[in-house]
Coordinates of C-alpha atoms in Angstrom, one line a residue:
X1 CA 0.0 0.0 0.0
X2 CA 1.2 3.6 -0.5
X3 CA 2.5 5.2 2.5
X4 CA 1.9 9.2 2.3
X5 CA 4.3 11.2 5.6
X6 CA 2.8 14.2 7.2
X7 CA 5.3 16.3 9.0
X8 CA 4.0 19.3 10.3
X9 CA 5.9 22.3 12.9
X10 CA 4.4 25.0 14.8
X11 CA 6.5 28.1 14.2
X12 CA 9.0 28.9 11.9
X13 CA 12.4 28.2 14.0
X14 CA 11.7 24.8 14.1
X15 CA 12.6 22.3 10.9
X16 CA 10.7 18.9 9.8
X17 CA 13.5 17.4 8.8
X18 CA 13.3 14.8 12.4
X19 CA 10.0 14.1 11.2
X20 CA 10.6 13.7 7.4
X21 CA 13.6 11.1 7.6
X22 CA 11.6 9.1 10.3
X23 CA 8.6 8.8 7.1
X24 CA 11.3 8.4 4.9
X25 CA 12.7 5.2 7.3
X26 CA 9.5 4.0 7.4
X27 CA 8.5 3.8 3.7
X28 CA 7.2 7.1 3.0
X29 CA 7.8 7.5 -1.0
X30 CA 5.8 11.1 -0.6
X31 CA 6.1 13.3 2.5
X32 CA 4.0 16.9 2.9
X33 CA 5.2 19.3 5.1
X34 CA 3.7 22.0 6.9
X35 CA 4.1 24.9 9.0
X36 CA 1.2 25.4 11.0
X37 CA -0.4 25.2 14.8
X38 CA -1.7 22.4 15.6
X39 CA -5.2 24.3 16.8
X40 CA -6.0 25.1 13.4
X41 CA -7.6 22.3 11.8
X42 CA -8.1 24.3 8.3
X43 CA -4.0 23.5 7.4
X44 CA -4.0 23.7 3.5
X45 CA -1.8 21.0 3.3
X46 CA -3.5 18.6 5.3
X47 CA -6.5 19.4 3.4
X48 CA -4.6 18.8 0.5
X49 CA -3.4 15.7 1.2
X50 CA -6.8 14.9 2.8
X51 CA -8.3 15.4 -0.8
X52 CA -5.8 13.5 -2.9
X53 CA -5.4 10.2 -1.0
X54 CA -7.0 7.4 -2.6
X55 CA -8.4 3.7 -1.6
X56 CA -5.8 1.5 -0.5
X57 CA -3.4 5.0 0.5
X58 CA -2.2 5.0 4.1
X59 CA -1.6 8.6 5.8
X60 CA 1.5 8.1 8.2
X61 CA 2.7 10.6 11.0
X62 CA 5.4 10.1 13.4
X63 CA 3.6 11.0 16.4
X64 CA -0.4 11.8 16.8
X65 CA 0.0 15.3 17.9
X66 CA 1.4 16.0 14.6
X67 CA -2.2 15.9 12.7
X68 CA -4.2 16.7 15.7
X69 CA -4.1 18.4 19.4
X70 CA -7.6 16.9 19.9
X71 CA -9.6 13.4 20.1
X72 CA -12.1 15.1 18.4
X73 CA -10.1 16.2 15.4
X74 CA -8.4 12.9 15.2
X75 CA -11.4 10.7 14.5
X76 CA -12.7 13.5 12.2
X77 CA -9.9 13.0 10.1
X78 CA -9.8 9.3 10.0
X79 CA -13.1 9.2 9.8
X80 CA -12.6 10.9 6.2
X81 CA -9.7 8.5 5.5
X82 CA -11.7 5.3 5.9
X83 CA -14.6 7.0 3.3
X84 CA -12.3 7.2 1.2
X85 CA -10.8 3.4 1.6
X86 CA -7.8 4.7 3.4
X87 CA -5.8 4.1 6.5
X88 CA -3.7 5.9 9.0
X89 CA -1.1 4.9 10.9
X90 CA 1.0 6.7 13.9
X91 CA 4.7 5.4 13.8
X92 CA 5.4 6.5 18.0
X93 CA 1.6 5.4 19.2
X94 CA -0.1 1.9 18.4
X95 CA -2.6 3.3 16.0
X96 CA -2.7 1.7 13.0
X97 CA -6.2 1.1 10.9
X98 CA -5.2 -1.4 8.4
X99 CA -4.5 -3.7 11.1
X100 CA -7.2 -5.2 14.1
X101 CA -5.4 -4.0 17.1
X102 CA -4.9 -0.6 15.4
X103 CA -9.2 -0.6 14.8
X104 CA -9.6 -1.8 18.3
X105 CA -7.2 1.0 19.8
X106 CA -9.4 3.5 17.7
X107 CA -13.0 2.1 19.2
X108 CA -11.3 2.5 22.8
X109 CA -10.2 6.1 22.3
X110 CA -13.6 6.8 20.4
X111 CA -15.3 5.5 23.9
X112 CA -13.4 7.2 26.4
X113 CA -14.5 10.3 24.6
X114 CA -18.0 9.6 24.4
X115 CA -17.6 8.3 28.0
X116 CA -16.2 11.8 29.1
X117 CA -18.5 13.5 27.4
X118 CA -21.5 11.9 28.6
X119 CA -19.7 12.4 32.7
X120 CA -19.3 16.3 31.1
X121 CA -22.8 16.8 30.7
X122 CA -24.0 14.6 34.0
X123 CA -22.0 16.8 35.9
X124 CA -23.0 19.9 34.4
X125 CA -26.9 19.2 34.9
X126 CA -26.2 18.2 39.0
X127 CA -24.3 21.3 39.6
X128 CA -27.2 22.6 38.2
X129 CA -29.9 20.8 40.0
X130 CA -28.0 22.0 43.3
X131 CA -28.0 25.5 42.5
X132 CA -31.4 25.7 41.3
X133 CA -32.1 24.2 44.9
X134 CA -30.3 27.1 46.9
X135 CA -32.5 29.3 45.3
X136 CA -29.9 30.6 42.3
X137 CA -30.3 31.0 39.2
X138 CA -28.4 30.7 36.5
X139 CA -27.3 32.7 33.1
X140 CA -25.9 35.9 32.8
X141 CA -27.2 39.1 35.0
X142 CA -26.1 41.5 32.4
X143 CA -28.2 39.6 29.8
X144 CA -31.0 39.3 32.4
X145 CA -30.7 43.3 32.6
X146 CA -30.7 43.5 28.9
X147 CA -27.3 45.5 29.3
X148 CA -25.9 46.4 26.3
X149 CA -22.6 45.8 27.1
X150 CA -23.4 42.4 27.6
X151 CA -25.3 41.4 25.0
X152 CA -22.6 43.1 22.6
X153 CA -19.9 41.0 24.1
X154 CA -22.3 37.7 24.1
X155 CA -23.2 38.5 20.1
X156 CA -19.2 38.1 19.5
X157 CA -18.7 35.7 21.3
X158 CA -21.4 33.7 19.5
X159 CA -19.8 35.0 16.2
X160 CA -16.5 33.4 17.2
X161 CA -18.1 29.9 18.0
X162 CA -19.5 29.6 14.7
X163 CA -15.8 31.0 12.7
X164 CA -14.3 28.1 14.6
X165 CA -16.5 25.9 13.5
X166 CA -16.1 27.3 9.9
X167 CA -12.5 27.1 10.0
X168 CA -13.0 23.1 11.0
X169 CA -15.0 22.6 7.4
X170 CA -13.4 25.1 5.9
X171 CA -11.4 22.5 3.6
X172 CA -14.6 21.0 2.6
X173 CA -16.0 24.3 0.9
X174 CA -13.5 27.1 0.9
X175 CA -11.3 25.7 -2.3
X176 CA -14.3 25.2 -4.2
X177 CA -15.9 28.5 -3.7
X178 CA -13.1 30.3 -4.6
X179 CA -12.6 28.6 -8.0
X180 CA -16.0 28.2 -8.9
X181 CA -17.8 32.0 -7.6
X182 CA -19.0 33.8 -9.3
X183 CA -18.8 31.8 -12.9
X184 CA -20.5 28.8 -11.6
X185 CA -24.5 29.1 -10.1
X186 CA -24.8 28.5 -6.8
X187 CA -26.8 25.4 -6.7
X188 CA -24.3 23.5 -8.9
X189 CA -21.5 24.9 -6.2
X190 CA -23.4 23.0 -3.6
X191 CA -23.7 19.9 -5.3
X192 CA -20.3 19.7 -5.9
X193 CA -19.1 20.5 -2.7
X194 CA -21.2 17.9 -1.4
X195 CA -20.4 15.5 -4.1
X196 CA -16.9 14.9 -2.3
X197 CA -18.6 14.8 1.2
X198 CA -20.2 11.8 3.4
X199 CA -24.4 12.4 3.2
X200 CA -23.8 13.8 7.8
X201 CA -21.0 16.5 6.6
X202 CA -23.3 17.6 3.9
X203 CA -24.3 21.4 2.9
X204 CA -27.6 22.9 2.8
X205 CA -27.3 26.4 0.0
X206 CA -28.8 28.7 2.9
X207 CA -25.8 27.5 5.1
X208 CA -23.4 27.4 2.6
X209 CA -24.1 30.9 1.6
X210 CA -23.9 32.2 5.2
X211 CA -20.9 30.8 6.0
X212 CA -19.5 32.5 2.8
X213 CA -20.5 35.6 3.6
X214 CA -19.0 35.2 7.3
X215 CA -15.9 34.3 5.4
X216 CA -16.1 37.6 2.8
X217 CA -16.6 39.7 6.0
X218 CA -13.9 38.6 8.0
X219 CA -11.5 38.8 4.8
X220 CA -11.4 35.4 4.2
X221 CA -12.7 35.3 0.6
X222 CA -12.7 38.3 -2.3
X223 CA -16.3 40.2 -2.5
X224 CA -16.6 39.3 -6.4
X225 CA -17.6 35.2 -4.6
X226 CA -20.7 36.9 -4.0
X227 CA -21.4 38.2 -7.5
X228 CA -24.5 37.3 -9.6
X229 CA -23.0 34.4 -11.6
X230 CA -23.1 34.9 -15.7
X231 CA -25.9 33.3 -17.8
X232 CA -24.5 30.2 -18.9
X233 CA -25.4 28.0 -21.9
X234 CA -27.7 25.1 -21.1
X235 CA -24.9 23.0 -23.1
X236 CA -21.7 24.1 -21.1
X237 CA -23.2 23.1 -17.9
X238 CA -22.2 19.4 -17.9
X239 CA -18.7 20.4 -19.4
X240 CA -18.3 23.1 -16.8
X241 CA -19.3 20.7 -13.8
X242 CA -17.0 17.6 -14.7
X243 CA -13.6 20.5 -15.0
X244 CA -14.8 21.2 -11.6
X245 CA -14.7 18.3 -10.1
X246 CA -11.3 17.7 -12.5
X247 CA -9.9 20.6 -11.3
X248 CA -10.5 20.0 -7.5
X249 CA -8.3 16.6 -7.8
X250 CA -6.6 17.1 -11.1
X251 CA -5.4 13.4 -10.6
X252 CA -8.8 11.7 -10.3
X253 CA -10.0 9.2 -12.3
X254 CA -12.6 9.0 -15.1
X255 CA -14.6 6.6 -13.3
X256 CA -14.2 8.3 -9.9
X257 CA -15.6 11.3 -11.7
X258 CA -18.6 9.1 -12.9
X259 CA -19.3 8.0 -8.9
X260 CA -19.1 11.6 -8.3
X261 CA -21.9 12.5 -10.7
X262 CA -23.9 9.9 -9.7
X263 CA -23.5 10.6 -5.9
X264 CA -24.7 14.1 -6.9
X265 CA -27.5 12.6 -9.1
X266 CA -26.5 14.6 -12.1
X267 CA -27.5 13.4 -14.9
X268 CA -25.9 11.9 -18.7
X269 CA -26.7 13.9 -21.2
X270 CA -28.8 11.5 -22.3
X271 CA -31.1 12.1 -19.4
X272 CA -29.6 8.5 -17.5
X273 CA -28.7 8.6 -14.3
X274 CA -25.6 5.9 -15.0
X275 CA -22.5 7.3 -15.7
X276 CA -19.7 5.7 -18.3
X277 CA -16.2 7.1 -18.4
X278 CA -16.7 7.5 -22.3
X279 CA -19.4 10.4 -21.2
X280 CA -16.6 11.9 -18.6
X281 CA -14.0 11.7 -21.1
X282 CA -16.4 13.4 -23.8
X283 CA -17.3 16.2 -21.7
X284 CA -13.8 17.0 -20.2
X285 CA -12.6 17.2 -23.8
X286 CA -15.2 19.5 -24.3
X287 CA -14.4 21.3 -21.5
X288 CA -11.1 22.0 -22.4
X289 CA -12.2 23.4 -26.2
X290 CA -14.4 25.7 -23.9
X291 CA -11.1 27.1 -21.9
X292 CA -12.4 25.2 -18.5
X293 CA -10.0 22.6 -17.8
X294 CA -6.4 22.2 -18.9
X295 CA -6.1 18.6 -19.5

């Protein structure tokens, strides 16, 4: 099986290199390296490699707290990995998904965090079973007061919650949105964002669209992502679609394309809902007569 090496440092006195010959030791023919904090789970190349890997591909770090500083994050990412038919393996911890005891280390760490959530939340509801009884109540007396102050500081505060919950997807939808806005119509954005994604991570358009605006306001994405997208010939839309999904992985396969447009229940343009790669191939040459791909 393929072994792909993530290295990744914090800041930009420290080097890889430790990291990188350990992969390379261990089998690693391709190693990604990366410069980021750990917190940030929007790293554009671990989304990167995150989007390339293919069935059968086994993402290798040297320690866990190289890909993530949280339980949560960790199963999030291999999560995506086994979608997609691939494994991960940590060289320093006994993680390994291809293998049983690796699957069985997994389900215990997956447990204990359910387990500590669930003690999380039963201690949460007796402290507040026990205030309640001493005759205090809970929540905010600013917000109670309706004092501006407050309700200003608790509005931002909200806002941050939901940027940090952006930033976690933001690999999912960010890439696309910037390639495809404002040539491509919305609804055929959000189909092919959620083409790539499992049916629980998928988009709704009013949600999508919020969160790209959050993103244009904060700087995060150019304005012109929110312009009115051109009129578009009914016969460049199937050409347009398959360079986007070609241009998101420029190394996937004609008949990973056609389980793409079938998970998005696009249609042939014959009006059949099964996909050949003769059709894919047809339309990507098409494509690239119209400017939209570079094959």
């Amino acid at each position: 099986m393929p072994l792909i090496g993530y290295a990744r440092v914090s800041t930009e006195d420290q080097t890889p290199l430790p990291q990188s010959q350990a992969l390379k030791s261990a089998g690693c023919a391709e190693i990604h390296e990366e410069q980021a904090s750990g917190g940030n789970r929007a790293r554009p190349v671990l989304a990167r490699v995150l989007d390339r890997i293919g069935k059968g591909d086994t993402l290798v770090v040297v320690r866990i707290d190289r890909l993530a500083r949280s339980l949560s994050h960790l199963l999030e990412v291999i999560e995506r990995l086994e979608a997609k038919g691939a494994f991960f393996r940590s060289l320093t911890d006994p993680i390994d998904t291809s293998s049983p005891q690796g699957k069985f280390t997994l389900q215990v760490l997956g447990a204990a965090a359910e387990f500590e959530r669930a003690l999380i939340r039963e201690r949460t509801k007796a402290g507040l079973a026990s205030a309640r009884t001493k005759g205090r109540v809970g929540g905010n007396p600013g917000l109670r007061a309706r004092d501006p102050a407050a309700l200003r500081k608790v509005r931002l505060a909200r806002q941050d919650g939901y940027m940090e919950r952006l930033n976690e997807t933001a690999q999912d939808w960010v890439p696309n949105v910037r390639r495809l806005r404002p040539d491509m119509a919305w609804e055929d954005v959000l189909r092919i964002v959620n083409g790539a994604l499992p049916r629980e991570r998928q988009w709704t358009q009013s949600r999508l669209l919020r969160a790209v605006n959050a993103y244009v306001c904060g700087g995060f994405l150019p304005e012109t992502v929110l312009g009115r997208a051109g009129r578009r010939e009914t016969d460049d839309r199937l050409p347009a679609i398959v360079a986007a999904i070609k241009g998101t992985d420029p190394d996937i396969t004609l008949q990973a394309i056609c389980t793409r447009l079938e998970a998005m229940r696009e249609r042939t343009p014959r009006g059949r809902t099964s996909w050949q790669p003769s059709s894919v191939k047809m339309l990507l040459e098409r494509a690239e007569r119209l400017g939209l791909v570079d094959l």
